[in-house]
Amino acid sequence: MNWRSVTFDWNQVRAFLVTAEEGSLSAAARALGLTQPTLGRQVAALEERLGVVLFERLGRSLSLTRSGLELLEHAREMGEAANRVSLAASGRADAVEGEVSVTASDAFAAYLLPSMLGRLRLAAPGIAVEVVASNGLRDLRRREADIAIRHVQPDEPELILRKVADMHARLYAARSLIDRLGRPHEAVQLSSWPFVGFERSDRLMNALNAQGLALTPDNFRIVTENGVVAWEYVRQGLGVGAMVEEIAALTPDVECILPGFPPFPVPVWLVTHRELRKSRRIRVVFDLLAEMLAGEGGEGAGPEPSSSSAASVP
């Protein structure tokens, strides 16, 4: 390889890549923690070094030129390689201290993680935890988090995972709503009740109708993609909602309606990148969370983590 032919700065390539991915200099600057003028200078320096124009600037918007499009895939490959270097380096860290980021759904992070984080602080006081509360799946391969608590089994071969619990979700309503509408004794009685939707789709409605209800979109007059907000609306009597038993047990203002109604299974997977699993601090947090989550879901510690390609389907 002719090393002298590689004359550009990786930071400049990174600035170009993030700007292309984020769509604007301002968004890219926020993502990298830089100022917009600094980022703009890095992109301009790369254009000057390569002798090409990478972006067309139309007011505040940016559009990739043909040269920019041709270089984008190469820049993405470089970004993935840089991530792999970072992962490998992090995987060799032996100290039980430093920062570990954990991602979980907003409701899980708000209601179930606090007690676990308190116990984790006592067991590993040198570890600082960043909680990424998100209902979207963060990409562990790109270091958007170190450890993920998920309710769907991932299938990326770079990840390793452990099924740590089998939780169950049931239907709940506030006592105030039950007092107002009367306690139901059969599923069909809920067909006229208001429900709080967690997403703009018919998945919950269809699942409930398959169990004997007769709901329509008119039952879901309130919809939010935020699980904490949805649960608060249920608590305040705005409608019936589905929630895992462990969170509902922490909310004294709600009751399970139709306790004989079949619960919905909610598997809990603990996931990390296989390189990070070699890091002592990542392993400590992973194992402690696995133990505590198994206690919540009643499964026990479970088997050693396996690659996602070999894990069994729940």
Coordinates of C-alpha atoms in Angstrom, one line a residue:
M1 CA 0.0 0.0 0.0
N2 CA 1.3 3.5 -0.9
W3 CA 0.9 5.2 2.5
R4 CA 2.1 8.5 1.2
S5 CA -1.0 8.7 -1.0
V6 CA -3.3 8.9 2.1
T7 CA -3.0 12.6 2.9
F8 CA -6.4 13.5 4.4
D9 CA -7.3 13.8 8.0
W10 CA -9.7 11.2 9.5
N11 CA -11.4 14.0 11.5
Q12 CA -12.2 15.7 8.2
V13 CA -13.7 12.5 6.8
R14 CA -15.7 12.0 10.0
A15 CA -17.0 15.6 9.6
F16 CA -18.1 14.9 6.1
L17 CA -19.7 11.5 7.0
V18 CA -21.7 12.8 10.0
T19 CA -22.8 15.9 8.0
A20 CA -24.1 13.6 5.2
E21 CA -25.8 11.3 7.7
E22 CA -27.4 14.0 9.8
G23 CA -28.4 16.2 6.8
S24 CA -27.0 19.6 8.0
L25 CA -23.9 21.1 9.6
S26 CA -25.8 22.2 12.6
A27 CA -27.2 18.7 13.3
A28 CA -23.7 17.2 12.7
A29 CA -22.1 19.7 15.0
R30 CA -24.6 18.7 17.8
A31 CA -23.9 15.0 17.2
L32 CA -20.1 15.4 17.4
G33 CA -20.2 18.0 20.2
L34 CA -18.4 20.6 18.0
T35 CA -19.3 24.1 16.9
Q36 CA -20.8 24.5 13.5
P37 CA -18.0 26.8 12.2
T38 CA -15.4 24.2 13.3
L39 CA -17.3 21.4 11.5
G40 CA -17.7 23.6 8.4
R41 CA -14.0 24.2 8.3
Q42 CA -13.2 20.5 8.5
V43 CA -15.6 19.7 5.6
A44 CA -14.1 22.6 3.6
A45 CA -10.6 21.4 4.3
L46 CA -11.4 17.9 3.1
E47 CA -12.9 19.3 -0.1
E48 CA -9.7 21.4 -0.7
R49 CA -7.5 18.4 0.1
L50 CA -9.3 16.1 -2.3
G51 CA -10.0 18.7 -4.9
V52 CA -13.7 18.0 -5.1
V53 CA -17.0 19.7 -4.0
L54 CA -18.8 17.3 -1.7
F55 CA -22.0 19.4 -0.9
E56 CA -24.1 21.9 -2.8
R57 CA -25.1 24.6 -0.4
L58 CA -28.6 26.0 -0.9
G59 CA -29.3 28.4 1.9
R60 CA -29.2 26.3 5.1
S61 CA -29.7 23.0 3.4
L62 CA -27.0 20.7 2.0
S63 CA -27.2 18.3 -0.9
L64 CA -24.5 15.8 -1.8
T65 CA -22.9 16.3 -5.1
R66 CA -22.1 13.3 -7.4
S67 CA -18.5 13.3 -6.0
G68 CA -20.0 13.4 -2.4
L69 CA -22.2 10.4 -3.2
E70 CA -19.3 8.5 -4.6
L71 CA -17.2 9.1 -1.5
L72 CA -20.0 8.5 1.0
E73 CA -19.9 4.7 0.9
H74 CA -16.1 4.7 1.3
A75 CA -16.5 7.1 4.3
R76 CA -19.1 4.8 5.8
E77 CA -16.7 1.9 5.6
M78 CA -14.0 4.0 7.3
G79 CA -16.5 4.9 10.0
E80 CA -17.3 1.3 10.6
A81 CA -13.6 0.4 10.8
A82 CA -13.1 3.2 13.3
N83 CA -15.9 1.9 15.4
R84 CA -14.4 -1.6 15.3
V85 CA -11.0 -0.2 16.5
S86 CA -12.8 1.6 19.3
L87 CA -14.8 -1.5 20.3
A88 CA -11.7 -3.6 20.3
A89 CA -9.8 -1.1 22.5
S90 CA -12.8 -0.8 24.9
G91 CA -12.9 -4.6 25.0
R92 CA -9.4 -4.7 26.5
A93 CA -10.2 -2.3 29.4
D94 CA -9.7 -4.2 32.7
A95 CA -10.6 -1.6 35.3
V96 CA -14.0 -1.8 37.0
E97 CA -14.5 1.9 36.6
G98 CA -15.6 4.3 33.9
E99 CA -18.8 4.9 32.0
V100 CA -21.2 2.3 30.8
S101 CA -24.3 3.3 28.7
V102 CA -27.5 1.2 29.1
T103 CA -30.5 1.7 26.8
A104 CA -34.0 0.6 27.6
S105 CA -37.6 1.6 26.9
D106 CA -38.7 4.8 28.6
A107 CA -41.1 3.0 30.9
F108 CA -38.6 0.4 31.8
A109 CA -36.0 3.0 32.4
A110 CA -38.3 5.2 34.5
Y111 CA -39.9 2.5 36.7
L112 CA -37.7 -0.6 36.9
L113 CA -34.1 0.6 36.4
P114 CA -33.9 3.0 39.5
S115 CA -33.8 0.2 42.0
M116 CA -31.3 -1.8 39.9
L117 CA -29.1 1.3 39.5
G118 CA -29.1 1.8 43.2
R119 CA -27.9 -1.8 43.8
L120 CA -25.4 -1.4 41.0
R121 CA -23.9 1.7 42.6
L122 CA -23.3 -0.3 45.8
A123 CA -21.8 -3.2 44.0
A124 CA -19.6 -1.2 41.5
P125 CA -19.2 2.4 42.8
G126 CA -16.5 3.2 40.3
I127 CA -18.9 2.8 37.3
A128 CA -20.9 5.7 36.0
V129 CA -24.0 4.8 34.1
E130 CA -25.6 6.7 31.3
V131 CA -29.2 5.7 30.7
V132 CA -30.4 6.0 27.1
A133 CA -34.2 5.9 27.5
S134 CA -35.6 5.2 24.1
N135 CA -38.4 3.1 22.5
G136 CA -36.3 2.8 19.3
L137 CA -33.6 0.2 19.0
R138 CA -30.2 1.8 19.5
D139 CA -27.4 0.4 17.3
L140 CA -24.9 -1.2 19.6
R141 CA -22.6 -1.8 16.7
R142 CA -22.2 2.0 16.3
R143 CA -21.7 2.5 20.1
E144 CA -25.1 4.2 20.5
A145 CA -25.1 2.2 23.8
D146 CA -23.0 -0.5 25.5
I147 CA -25.8 -2.6 26.8
A148 CA -29.4 -2.9 25.7
I149 CA -32.5 -4.2 27.5
R150 CA -34.8 -5.3 24.7
H151 CA -38.1 -7.1 24.4
V152 CA -37.4 -8.5 20.9
Q153 CA -34.6 -10.9 20.1
P154 CA -31.9 -9.2 18.0
D155 CA -30.4 -11.1 15.0
E156 CA -27.2 -9.2 14.3
P157 CA -24.3 -11.7 14.4
E158 CA -22.0 -9.1 16.0
L159 CA -24.1 -9.1 19.2
I160 CA -24.3 -11.5 22.1
L161 CA -27.4 -11.8 24.3
R162 CA -29.0 -13.5 27.2
K163 CA -32.7 -14.0 27.8
V164 CA -33.0 -13.0 31.4
A165 CA -36.7 -12.9 32.1
D166 CA -40.2 -13.6 30.8
M167 CA -42.5 -10.8 32.0
H168 CA -46.2 -10.5 31.4
A169 CA -48.4 -7.6 30.5
R170 CA -52.0 -7.3 31.5
L171 CA -54.8 -4.7 31.1
Y172 CA -55.1 -2.1 33.8
A173 CA -57.3 0.8 34.6
A174 CA -57.5 3.5 37.2
R175 CA -59.9 2.9 40.1
S176 CA -61.6 6.2 39.2
L177 CA -62.4 4.9 35.7
I178 CA -63.6 1.6 37.1
D179 CA -65.9 3.4 39.6
R180 CA -67.2 5.6 36.8
L181 CA -67.9 2.8 34.2
G182 CA -68.5 -0.2 36.5
R183 CA -66.2 -3.2 37.0
P184 CA -66.2 -5.4 33.9
H185 CA -66.7 -9.2 34.2
E186 CA -66.4 -10.2 30.6
A187 CA -64.0 -9.1 27.8
V188 CA -66.9 -7.9 25.6
Q189 CA -67.9 -5.3 28.2
L190 CA -64.6 -3.4 27.5
S191 CA -65.7 -2.8 23.9
S192 CA -67.2 0.6 24.9
W193 CA -64.4 1.6 27.2
P194 CA -61.7 4.2 26.2
F195 CA -58.2 2.9 25.7
V196 CA -54.8 4.6 25.7
G197 CA -52.8 3.6 22.6
F198 CA -49.0 3.3 22.8
E199 CA -48.4 3.7 19.1
R200 CA -50.2 4.7 15.9
S201 CA -50.9 1.1 14.7
D202 CA -53.6 -1.5 15.2
R203 CA -51.3 -4.1 16.8
L204 CA -52.7 -3.7 20.3
M205 CA -56.2 -3.5 19.1
N206 CA -55.9 -6.6 16.9
A207 CA -54.2 -8.6 19.7
L208 CA -57.0 -7.7 22.1
N209 CA -59.7 -8.5 19.6
A210 CA -58.2 -11.9 19.0
Q211 CA -58.8 -12.5 22.7
G212 CA -62.5 -11.7 22.5
L213 CA -62.8 -7.9 22.6
A214 CA -64.5 -5.9 19.9
L215 CA -62.5 -2.7 19.7
T216 CA -62.3 -0.2 16.9
P217 CA -60.0 2.8 16.4
D218 CA -62.7 4.9 18.1
N219 CA -61.7 3.3 21.4
F220 CA -58.2 4.7 21.0
R221 CA -58.9 8.5 21.1
I222 CA -55.6 9.1 23.0
V223 CA -52.3 7.8 21.5
T224 CA -48.7 8.5 22.5
E225 CA -45.4 6.9 21.7
N226 CA -44.1 7.7 25.1
G227 CA -44.6 4.8 27.5
V228 CA -44.3 6.9 30.6
V229 CA -46.9 9.4 29.4
A230 CA -49.2 6.6 28.3
W231 CA -49.0 4.9 31.8
E232 CA -49.7 8.3 33.5
Y233 CA -52.8 8.7 31.4
V234 CA -54.0 5.3 32.5
R235 CA -53.2 6.2 36.1
Q236 CA -55.3 9.4 35.8
G237 CA -58.3 7.5 34.4
L238 CA -58.2 8.5 30.8
G239 CA -58.4 4.9 29.5
V240 CA -57.4 1.3 29.8
G241 CA -53.8 0.4 29.1
A242 CA -51.5 -2.6 28.9
M243 CA -48.4 -2.7 31.2
V244 CA -46.1 -5.4 32.5
E245 CA -47.0 -6.6 36.0
E246 CA -43.8 -5.5 37.6
I247 CA -44.5 -1.8 36.7
A248 CA -48.2 -2.0 37.5
A249 CA -47.3 -3.3 41.0
L250 CA -45.5 0.0 41.6
T251 CA -48.6 2.0 40.8
P252 CA -51.2 1.8 43.6
D253 CA -53.9 3.8 41.7
V254 CA -54.5 1.2 39.1
E255 CA -56.1 -2.3 39.1
C256 CA -55.9 -5.2 36.8
I257 CA -59.2 -5.6 35.0
L258 CA -60.3 -9.0 33.9
P259 CA -57.6 -10.9 35.8
G260 CA -58.6 -14.0 34.0
F261 CA -57.8 -12.4 30.6
P262 CA -54.7 -14.1 29.0
P263 CA -51.6 -12.0 29.7
F264 CA -49.3 -10.9 26.9
P265 CA -45.7 -12.4 27.1
V266 CA -42.9 -9.8 27.3
P267 CA -39.5 -11.5 27.0
V268 CA -36.5 -9.5 28.3
W269 CA -33.2 -9.8 26.5
L270 CA -29.9 -8.3 27.7
V271 CA -27.7 -7.5 24.7
T272 CA -24.1 -6.2 24.2
H273 CA -21.5 -6.2 21.5
R274 CA -19.2 -9.2 21.5
E275 CA -16.1 -7.0 21.7
L276 CA -17.4 -5.0 24.6
R277 CA -18.3 -8.2 26.4
K278 CA -14.5 -8.6 26.9
S279 CA -14.4 -5.4 28.9
R280 CA -14.4 -6.0 32.7
R281 CA -16.7 -3.0 33.5
I282 CA -19.1 -4.0 30.7
R283 CA -19.1 -7.6 32.0
V284 CA -19.7 -6.5 35.6
V285 CA -22.7 -4.3 34.6
F286 CA -24.1 -7.0 32.2
D287 CA -23.9 -9.7 34.8
L288 CA -25.4 -7.6 37.6
L289 CA -28.3 -6.5 35.4
A290 CA -28.8 -10.1 34.3
E291 CA -29.1 -11.2 37.9
M292 CA -31.5 -8.4 38.9
L293 CA -33.6 -8.7 35.8
A294 CA -33.9 -12.4 36.3
G295 CA -35.2 -11.6 39.8
E296 CA -37.8 -9.3 38.3
G297 CA -38.9 -11.9 35.8
G298 CA -38.5 -15.0 37.9
E299 CA -36.3 -17.0 35.5
G300 CA -33.1 -17.2 37.5
A301 CA -29.7 -16.2 36.2
G302 CA -30.1 -18.1 33.0
P303 CA -27.4 -19.5 30.7
E304 CA -24.2 -17.8 29.6
P305 CA -24.6 -15.2 26.8
S306 CA -24.6 -16.6 23.3
S307 CA -24.2 -15.1 19.9
S308 CA -27.5 -13.9 18.5
S309 CA -27.3 -16.3 15.6
A310 CA -27.3 -19.2 18.0
A311 CA -29.8 -18.0 20.6
S312 CA -33.1 -19.7 20.8
V313 CA -36.3 -18.0 19.7
P314 CA -38.6 -17.1 22.7

